[in-house]
PDB file of C-alpha atoms in Angstrom:
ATOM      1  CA  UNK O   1     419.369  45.773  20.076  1.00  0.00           C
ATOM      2  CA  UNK O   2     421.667  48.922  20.859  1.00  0.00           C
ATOM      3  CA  UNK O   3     424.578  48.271  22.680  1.00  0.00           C
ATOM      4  CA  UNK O   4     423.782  50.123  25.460  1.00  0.00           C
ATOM      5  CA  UNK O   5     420.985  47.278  26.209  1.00  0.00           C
ATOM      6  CA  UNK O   6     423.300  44.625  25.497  1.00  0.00           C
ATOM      7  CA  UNK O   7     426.076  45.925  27.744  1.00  0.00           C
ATOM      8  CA  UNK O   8     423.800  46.111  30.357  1.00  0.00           C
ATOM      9  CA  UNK O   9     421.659  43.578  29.559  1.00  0.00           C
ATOM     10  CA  UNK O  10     424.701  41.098  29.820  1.00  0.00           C
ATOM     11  CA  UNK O  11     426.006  42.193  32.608  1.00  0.00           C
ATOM     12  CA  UNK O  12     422.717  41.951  34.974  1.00  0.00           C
ATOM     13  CA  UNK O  13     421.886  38.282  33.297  1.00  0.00           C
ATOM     14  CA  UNK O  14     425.955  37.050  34.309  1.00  0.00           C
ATOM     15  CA  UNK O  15     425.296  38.760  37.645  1.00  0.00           C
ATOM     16  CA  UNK O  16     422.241  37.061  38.240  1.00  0.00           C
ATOM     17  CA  UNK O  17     423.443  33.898  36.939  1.00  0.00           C
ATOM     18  CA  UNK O  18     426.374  33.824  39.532  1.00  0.00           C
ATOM     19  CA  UNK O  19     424.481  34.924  42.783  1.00  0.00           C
ATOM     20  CA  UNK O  20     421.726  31.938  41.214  1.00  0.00           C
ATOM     21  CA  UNK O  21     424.179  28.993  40.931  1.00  0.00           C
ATOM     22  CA  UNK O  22     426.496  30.105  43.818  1.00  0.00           C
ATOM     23  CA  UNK O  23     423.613  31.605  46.148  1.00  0.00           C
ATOM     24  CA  UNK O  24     419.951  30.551  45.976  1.00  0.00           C
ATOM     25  CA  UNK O  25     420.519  27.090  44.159  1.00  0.00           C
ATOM     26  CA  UNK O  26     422.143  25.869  47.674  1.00  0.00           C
ATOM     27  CA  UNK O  27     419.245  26.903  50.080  1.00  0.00           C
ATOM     28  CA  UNK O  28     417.621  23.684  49.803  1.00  0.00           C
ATOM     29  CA  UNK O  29     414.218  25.216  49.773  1.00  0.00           C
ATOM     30  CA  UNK O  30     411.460  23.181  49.464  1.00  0.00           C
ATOM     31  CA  UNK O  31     409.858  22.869  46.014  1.00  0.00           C
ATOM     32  CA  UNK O  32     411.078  25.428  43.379  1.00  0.00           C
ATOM     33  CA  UNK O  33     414.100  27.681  43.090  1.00  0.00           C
ATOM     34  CA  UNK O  34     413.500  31.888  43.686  1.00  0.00           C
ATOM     35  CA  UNK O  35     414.050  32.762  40.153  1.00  0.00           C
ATOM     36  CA  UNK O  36     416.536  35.677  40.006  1.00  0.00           C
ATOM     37  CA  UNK O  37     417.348  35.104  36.287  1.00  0.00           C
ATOM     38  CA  UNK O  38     413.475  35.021  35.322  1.00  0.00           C
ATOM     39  CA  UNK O  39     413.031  38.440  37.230  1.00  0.00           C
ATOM     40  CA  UNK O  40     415.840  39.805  35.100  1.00  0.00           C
ATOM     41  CA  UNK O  41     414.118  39.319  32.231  1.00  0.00           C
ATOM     42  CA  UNK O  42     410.770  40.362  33.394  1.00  0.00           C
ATOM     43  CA  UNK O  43     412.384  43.596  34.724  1.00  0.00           C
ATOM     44  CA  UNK O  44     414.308  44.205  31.570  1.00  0.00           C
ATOM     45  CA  UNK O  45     411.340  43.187  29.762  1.00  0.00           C
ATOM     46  CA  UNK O  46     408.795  45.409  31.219  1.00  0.00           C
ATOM     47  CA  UNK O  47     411.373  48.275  30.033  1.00  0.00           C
ATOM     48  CA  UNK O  48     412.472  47.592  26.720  1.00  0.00           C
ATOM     49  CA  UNK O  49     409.195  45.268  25.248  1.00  0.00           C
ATOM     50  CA  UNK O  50     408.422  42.139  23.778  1.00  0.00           C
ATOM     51  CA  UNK O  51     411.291  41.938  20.779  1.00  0.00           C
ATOM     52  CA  UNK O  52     414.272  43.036  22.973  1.00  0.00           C
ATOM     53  CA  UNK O  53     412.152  40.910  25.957  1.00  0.00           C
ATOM     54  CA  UNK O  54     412.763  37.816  24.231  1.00  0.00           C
ATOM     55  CA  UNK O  55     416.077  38.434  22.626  1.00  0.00           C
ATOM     56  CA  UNK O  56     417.248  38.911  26.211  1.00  0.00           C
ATOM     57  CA  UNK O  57     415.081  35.834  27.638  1.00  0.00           C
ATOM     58  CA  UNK O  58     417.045  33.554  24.938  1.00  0.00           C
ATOM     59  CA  UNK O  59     420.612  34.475  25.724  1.00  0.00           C
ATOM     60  CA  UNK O  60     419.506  34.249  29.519  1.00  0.00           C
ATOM     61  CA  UNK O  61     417.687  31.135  29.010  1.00  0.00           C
ATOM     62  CA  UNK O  62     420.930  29.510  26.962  1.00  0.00           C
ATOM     63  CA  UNK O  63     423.338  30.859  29.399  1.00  0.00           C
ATOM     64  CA  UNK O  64     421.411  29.329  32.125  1.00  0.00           C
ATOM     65  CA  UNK O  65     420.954  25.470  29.983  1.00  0.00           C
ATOM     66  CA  UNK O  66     424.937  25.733  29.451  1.00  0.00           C
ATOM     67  CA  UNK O  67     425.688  26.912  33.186  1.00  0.00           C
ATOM     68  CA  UNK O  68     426.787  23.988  35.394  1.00  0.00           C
ATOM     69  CA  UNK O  69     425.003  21.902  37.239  1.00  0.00           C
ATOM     70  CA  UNK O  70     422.586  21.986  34.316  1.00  0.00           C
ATOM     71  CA  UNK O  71     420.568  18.812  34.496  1.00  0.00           C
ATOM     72  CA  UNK O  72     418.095  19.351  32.029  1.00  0.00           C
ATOM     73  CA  UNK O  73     418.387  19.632  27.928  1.00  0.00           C
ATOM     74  CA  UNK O  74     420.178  22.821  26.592  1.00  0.00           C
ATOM     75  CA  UNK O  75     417.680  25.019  24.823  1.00  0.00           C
ATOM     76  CA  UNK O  76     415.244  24.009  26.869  1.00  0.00           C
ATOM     77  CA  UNK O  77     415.271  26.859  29.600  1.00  0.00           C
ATOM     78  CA  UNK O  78     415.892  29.614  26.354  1.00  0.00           C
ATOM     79  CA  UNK O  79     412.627  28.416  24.787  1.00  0.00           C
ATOM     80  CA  UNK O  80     411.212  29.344  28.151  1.00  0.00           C
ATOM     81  CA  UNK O  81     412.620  32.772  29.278  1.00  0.00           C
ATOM     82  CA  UNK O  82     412.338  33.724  24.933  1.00  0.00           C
ATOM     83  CA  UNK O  83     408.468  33.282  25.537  1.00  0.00           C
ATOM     84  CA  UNK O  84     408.687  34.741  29.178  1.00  0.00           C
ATOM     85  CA  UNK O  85     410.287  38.010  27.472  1.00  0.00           C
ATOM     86  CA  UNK O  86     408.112  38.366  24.922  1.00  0.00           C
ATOM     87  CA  UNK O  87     404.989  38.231  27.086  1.00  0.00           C
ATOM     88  CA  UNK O  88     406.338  39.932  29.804  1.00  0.00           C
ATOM     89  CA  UNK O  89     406.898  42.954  27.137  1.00  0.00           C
ATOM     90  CA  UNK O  90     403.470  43.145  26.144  1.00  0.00           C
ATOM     91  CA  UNK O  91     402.849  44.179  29.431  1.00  0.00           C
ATOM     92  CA  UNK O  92     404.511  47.210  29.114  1.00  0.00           C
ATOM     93  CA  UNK O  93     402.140  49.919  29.224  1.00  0.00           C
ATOM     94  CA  UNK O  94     402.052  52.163  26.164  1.00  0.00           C
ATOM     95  CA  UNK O  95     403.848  55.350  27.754  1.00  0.00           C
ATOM     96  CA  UNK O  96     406.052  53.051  30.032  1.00  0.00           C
ATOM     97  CA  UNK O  97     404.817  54.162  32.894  1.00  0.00           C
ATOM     98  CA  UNK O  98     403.566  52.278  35.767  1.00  0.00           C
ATOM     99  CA  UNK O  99     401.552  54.191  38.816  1.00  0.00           C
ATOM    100  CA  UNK O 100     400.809  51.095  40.770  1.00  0.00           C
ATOM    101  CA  UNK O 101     403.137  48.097  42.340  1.00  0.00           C
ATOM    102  CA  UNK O 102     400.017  45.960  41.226  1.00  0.00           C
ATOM    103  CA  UNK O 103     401.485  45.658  37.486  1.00  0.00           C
ATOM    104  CA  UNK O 104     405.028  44.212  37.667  1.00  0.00           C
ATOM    105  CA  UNK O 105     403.539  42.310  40.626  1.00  0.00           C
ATOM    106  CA  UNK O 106     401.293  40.534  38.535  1.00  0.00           C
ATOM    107  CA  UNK O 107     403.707  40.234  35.900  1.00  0.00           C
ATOM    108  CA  UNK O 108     406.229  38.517  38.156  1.00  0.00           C
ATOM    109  CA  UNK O 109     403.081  35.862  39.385  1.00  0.00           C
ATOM    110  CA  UNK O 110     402.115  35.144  35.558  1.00  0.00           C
ATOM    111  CA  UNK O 111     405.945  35.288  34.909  1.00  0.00           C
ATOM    112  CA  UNK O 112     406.606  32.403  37.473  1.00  0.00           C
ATOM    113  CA  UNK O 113     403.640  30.184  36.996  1.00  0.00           C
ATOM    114  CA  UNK O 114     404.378  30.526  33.074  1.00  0.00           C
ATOM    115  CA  UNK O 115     407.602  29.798  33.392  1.00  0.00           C
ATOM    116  CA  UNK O 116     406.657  26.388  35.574  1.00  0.00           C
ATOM    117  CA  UNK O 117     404.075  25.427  32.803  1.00  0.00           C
ATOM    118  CA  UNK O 118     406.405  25.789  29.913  1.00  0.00           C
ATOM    119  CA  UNK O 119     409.559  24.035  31.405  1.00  0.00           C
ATOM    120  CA  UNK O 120     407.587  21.142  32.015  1.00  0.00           C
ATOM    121  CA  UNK O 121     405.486  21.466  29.144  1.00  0.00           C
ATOM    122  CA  UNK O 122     408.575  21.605  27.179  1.00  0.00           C
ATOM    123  CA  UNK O 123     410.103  18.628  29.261  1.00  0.00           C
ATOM    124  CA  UNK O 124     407.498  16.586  28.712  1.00  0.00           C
ATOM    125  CA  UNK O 125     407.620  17.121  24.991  1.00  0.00           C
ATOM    126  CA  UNK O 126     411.286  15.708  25.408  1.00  0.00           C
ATOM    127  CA  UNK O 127     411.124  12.897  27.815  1.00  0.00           C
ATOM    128  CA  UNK O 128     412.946  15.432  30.276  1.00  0.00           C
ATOM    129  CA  UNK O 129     410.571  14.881  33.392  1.00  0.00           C
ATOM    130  CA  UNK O 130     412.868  14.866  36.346  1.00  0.00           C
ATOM    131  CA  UNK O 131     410.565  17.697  38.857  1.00  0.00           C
ATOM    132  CA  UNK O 132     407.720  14.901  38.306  1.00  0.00           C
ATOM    133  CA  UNK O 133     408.979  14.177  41.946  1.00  0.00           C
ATOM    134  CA  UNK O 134     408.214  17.447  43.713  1.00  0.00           C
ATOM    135  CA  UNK O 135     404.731  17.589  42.006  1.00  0.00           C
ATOM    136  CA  UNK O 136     403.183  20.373  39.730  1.00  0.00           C
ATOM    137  CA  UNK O 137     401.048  22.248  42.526  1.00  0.00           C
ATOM    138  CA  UNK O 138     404.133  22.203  44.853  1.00  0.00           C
ATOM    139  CA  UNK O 139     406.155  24.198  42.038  1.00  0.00           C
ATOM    140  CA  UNK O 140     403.768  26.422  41.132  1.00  0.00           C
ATOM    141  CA  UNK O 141     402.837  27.450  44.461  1.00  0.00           C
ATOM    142  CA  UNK O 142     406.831  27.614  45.881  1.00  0.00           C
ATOM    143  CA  UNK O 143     407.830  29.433  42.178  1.00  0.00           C
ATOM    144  CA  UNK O 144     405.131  32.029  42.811  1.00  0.00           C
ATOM    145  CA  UNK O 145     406.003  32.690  46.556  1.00  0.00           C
ATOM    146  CA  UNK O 146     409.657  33.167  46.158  1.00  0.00           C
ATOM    147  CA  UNK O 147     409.525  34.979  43.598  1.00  0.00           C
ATOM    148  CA  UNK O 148     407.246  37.180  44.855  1.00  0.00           C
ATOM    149  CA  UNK O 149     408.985  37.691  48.275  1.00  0.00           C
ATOM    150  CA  UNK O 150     412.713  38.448  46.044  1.00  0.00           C
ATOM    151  CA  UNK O 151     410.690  40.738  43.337  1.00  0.00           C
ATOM    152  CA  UNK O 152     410.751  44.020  45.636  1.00  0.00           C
ATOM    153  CA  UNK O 153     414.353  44.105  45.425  1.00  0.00           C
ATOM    154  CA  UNK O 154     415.254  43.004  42.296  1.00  0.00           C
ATOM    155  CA  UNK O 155     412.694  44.653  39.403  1.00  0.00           C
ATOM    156  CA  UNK O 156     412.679  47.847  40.854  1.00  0.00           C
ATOM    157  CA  UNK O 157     416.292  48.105  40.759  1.00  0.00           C
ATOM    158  CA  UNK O 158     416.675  46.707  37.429  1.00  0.00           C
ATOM    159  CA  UNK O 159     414.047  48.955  35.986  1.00  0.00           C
ATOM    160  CA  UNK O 160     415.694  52.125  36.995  1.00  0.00           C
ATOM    161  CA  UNK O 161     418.861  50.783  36.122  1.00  0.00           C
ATOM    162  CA  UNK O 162     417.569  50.645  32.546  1.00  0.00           C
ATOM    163  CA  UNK O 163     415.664  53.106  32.039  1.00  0.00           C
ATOM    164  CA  UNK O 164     419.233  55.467  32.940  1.00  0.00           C
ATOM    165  CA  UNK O 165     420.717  53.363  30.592  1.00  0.00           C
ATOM    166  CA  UNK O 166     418.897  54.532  27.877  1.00  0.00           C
ATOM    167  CA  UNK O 167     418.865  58.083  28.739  1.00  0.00           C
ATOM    168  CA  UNK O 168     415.049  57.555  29.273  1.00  0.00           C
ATOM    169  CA  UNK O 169     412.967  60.603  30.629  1.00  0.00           C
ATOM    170  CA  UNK O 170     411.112  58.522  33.252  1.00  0.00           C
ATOM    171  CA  UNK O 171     414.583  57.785  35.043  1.00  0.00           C
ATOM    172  CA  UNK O 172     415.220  61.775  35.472  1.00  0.00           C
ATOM    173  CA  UNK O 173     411.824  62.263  36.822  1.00  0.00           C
ATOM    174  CA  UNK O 174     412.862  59.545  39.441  1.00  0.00           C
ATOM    175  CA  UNK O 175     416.430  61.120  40.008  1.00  0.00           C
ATOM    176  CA  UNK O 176     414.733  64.432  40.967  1.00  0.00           C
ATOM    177  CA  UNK O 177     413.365  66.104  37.943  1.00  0.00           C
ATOM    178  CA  UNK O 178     410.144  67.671  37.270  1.00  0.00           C
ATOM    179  CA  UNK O 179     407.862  64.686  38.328  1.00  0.00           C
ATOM    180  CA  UNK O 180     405.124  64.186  35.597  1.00  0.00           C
ATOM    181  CA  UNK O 181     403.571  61.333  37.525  1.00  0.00           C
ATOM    182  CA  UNK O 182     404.263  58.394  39.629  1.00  0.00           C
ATOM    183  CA  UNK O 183     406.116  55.210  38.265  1.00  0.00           C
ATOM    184  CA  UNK O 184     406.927  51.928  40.441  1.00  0.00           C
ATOM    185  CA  UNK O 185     411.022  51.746  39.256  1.00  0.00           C
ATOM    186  CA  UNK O 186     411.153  54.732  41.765  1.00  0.00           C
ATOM    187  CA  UNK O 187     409.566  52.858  44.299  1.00  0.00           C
ATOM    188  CA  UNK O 188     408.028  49.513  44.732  1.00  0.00           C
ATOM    189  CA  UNK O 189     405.397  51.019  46.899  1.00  0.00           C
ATOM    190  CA  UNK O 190     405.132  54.182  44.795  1.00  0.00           C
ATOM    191  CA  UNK O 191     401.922  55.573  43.936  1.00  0.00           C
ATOM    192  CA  UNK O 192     397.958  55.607  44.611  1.00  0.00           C
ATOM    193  CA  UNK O 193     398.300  58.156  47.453  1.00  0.00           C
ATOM    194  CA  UNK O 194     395.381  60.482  46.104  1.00  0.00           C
ATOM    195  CA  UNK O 195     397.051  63.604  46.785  1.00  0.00           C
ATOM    196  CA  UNK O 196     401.016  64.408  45.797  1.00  0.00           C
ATOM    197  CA  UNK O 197     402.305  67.275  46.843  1.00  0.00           C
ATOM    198  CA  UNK O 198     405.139  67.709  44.431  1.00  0.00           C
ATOM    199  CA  UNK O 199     402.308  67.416  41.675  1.00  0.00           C
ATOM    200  CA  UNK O 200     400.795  70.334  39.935  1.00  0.00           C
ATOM    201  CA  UNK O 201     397.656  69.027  41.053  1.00  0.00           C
ATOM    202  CA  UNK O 202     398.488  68.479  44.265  1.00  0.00           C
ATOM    203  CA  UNK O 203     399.937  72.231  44.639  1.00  0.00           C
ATOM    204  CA  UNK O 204     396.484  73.305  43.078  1.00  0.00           C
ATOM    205  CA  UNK O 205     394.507  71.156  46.162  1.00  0.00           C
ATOM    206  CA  UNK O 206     397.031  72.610  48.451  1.00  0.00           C
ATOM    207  CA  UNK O 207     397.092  76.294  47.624  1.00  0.00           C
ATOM    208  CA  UNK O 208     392.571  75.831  47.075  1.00  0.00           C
ATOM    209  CA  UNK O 209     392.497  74.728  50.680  1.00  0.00           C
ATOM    210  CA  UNK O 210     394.686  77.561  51.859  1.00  0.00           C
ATOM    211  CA  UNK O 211     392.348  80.066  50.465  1.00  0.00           C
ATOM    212  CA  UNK O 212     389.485  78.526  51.673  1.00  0.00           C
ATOM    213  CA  UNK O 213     390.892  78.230  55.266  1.00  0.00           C
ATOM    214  CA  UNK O 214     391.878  81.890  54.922  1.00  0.00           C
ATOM    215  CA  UNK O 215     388.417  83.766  53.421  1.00  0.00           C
ATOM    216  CA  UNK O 216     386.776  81.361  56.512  1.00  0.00           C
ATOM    217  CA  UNK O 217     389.580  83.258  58.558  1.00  0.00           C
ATOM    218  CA  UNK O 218     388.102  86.467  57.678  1.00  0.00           C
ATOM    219  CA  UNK O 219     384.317  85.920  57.360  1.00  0.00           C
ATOM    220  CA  UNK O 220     384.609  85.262  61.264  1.00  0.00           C
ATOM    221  CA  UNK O 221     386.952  88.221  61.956  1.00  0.00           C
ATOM    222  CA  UNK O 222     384.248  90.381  60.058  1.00  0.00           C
ATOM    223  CA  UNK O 223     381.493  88.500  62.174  1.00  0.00           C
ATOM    224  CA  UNK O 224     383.505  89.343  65.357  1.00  0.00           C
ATOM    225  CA  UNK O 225     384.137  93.062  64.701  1.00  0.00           C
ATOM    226  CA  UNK O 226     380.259  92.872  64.097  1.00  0.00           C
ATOM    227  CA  UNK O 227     379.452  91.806  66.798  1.00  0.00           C
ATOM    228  CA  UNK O 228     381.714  93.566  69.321  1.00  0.00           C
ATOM    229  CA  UNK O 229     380.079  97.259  67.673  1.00  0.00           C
ATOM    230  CA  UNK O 230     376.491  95.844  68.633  1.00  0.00           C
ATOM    231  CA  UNK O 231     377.457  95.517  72.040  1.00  0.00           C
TER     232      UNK O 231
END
């Protein structure tokens, strides 16, 4: 990986890690955790791809299984992020651009119920089963919904962070440049409007209605100056 993605990579994963342990670990939510760490990689993921994806799920993932209060075998949540950031990579679209919220949103869903699967897949392989307690449906469902309502400001934010990182041209077309399209880092609600009006297109619909609306103008002034001489 280039530095640059390391540098920041590191530094969003030890962020996350903090406001986890210290923040959202103490709610005392019912069922699952909200996931910041997992949306880190996603986010990351969905900008760099699968190999850099899971490099960055591992070292999250190992981070995390070392962190206190750990209670669970170490490796075992790097096995899961490492597969969560490969997969998560894949879903990068082929000119990394994304013109609807519906993409990293249902990365983040597949991302959390994944995630749920594997740890206790993984667990069970181990004789690590301590969330037998809560129940699988009760994770799943609790996983998907908090990390669905802390996704909108979190992957975003990440995404644009690394996409200036590496001196991409999507994150000048989101800082004010020409736009070329729509992409959701800009936005979470970006997109899907059917006309933009910084667009070339939409300039072209704009500047076809205005001479439309002005040869109507002057069909009826000819019709009135027509009609005025009859009379």
């Amino acid at each position: 990986m280039p530095f640059n993605r390391i540098l920041l990579s590191s530094t969003l994963v030890v962020v996350a890690l903090v406001v986890q342990v210290t923040i959202l670990g103490r709610l005392q939510l019912p069922g699952a955790v909200p996931d910041l760490m997992l949306l880190t990689v996603v986010a990351l993921s969905l900008v760099y791809g699968p190999t850099s994806g899971a490099l960055v799920g591992f070292g999250a993932g190992l981070l995390a299984d070392l962190a206190p209060p750990a209670d669970h075998a170490a490796g075992r949540y790097a096995l899961v992020l490492c597969v969560i950031g490969y997969l998560a990579g894949l879903a990068r679209p082929d000119n990394g651009r994304f013109r609807s919220v519906w993409g990293p949103m249902l990365t983040v869903v597949a991302a959390a119920l994944g995630s749920i699967m594997l740890y206790v897949g993984v667990g069970a392989l181990v004789g690590d089963t301590a969330e037998r307690h809560v129940g699988l449906a009760g994770l799943l469902f609790s996983a998907v919904l908090y990390d669905l309502l802390l996704a909108p400001f979190t992957v975003p934010f990440i995404m644009a962070l690394a996409r200036r990182a590496e001196n991409d041209p999507m994150a000048v077309e989101a800082g004010g440049g020409p736009p070329q399209g729509t992409d959701v880092s800009s936005g979470w609600l970006a997109g899907g409007t059917g006309l933009r009006i910084n667009s070339p297109r939409g300039g072209l619909r704009l500047k076809t209605a205005r001479g439309r609306a002005n040869r109507a103008g002057r069909i009826k002034g000819v019709k009135g100056v027509k009609s005025v001489k009859k009379l």
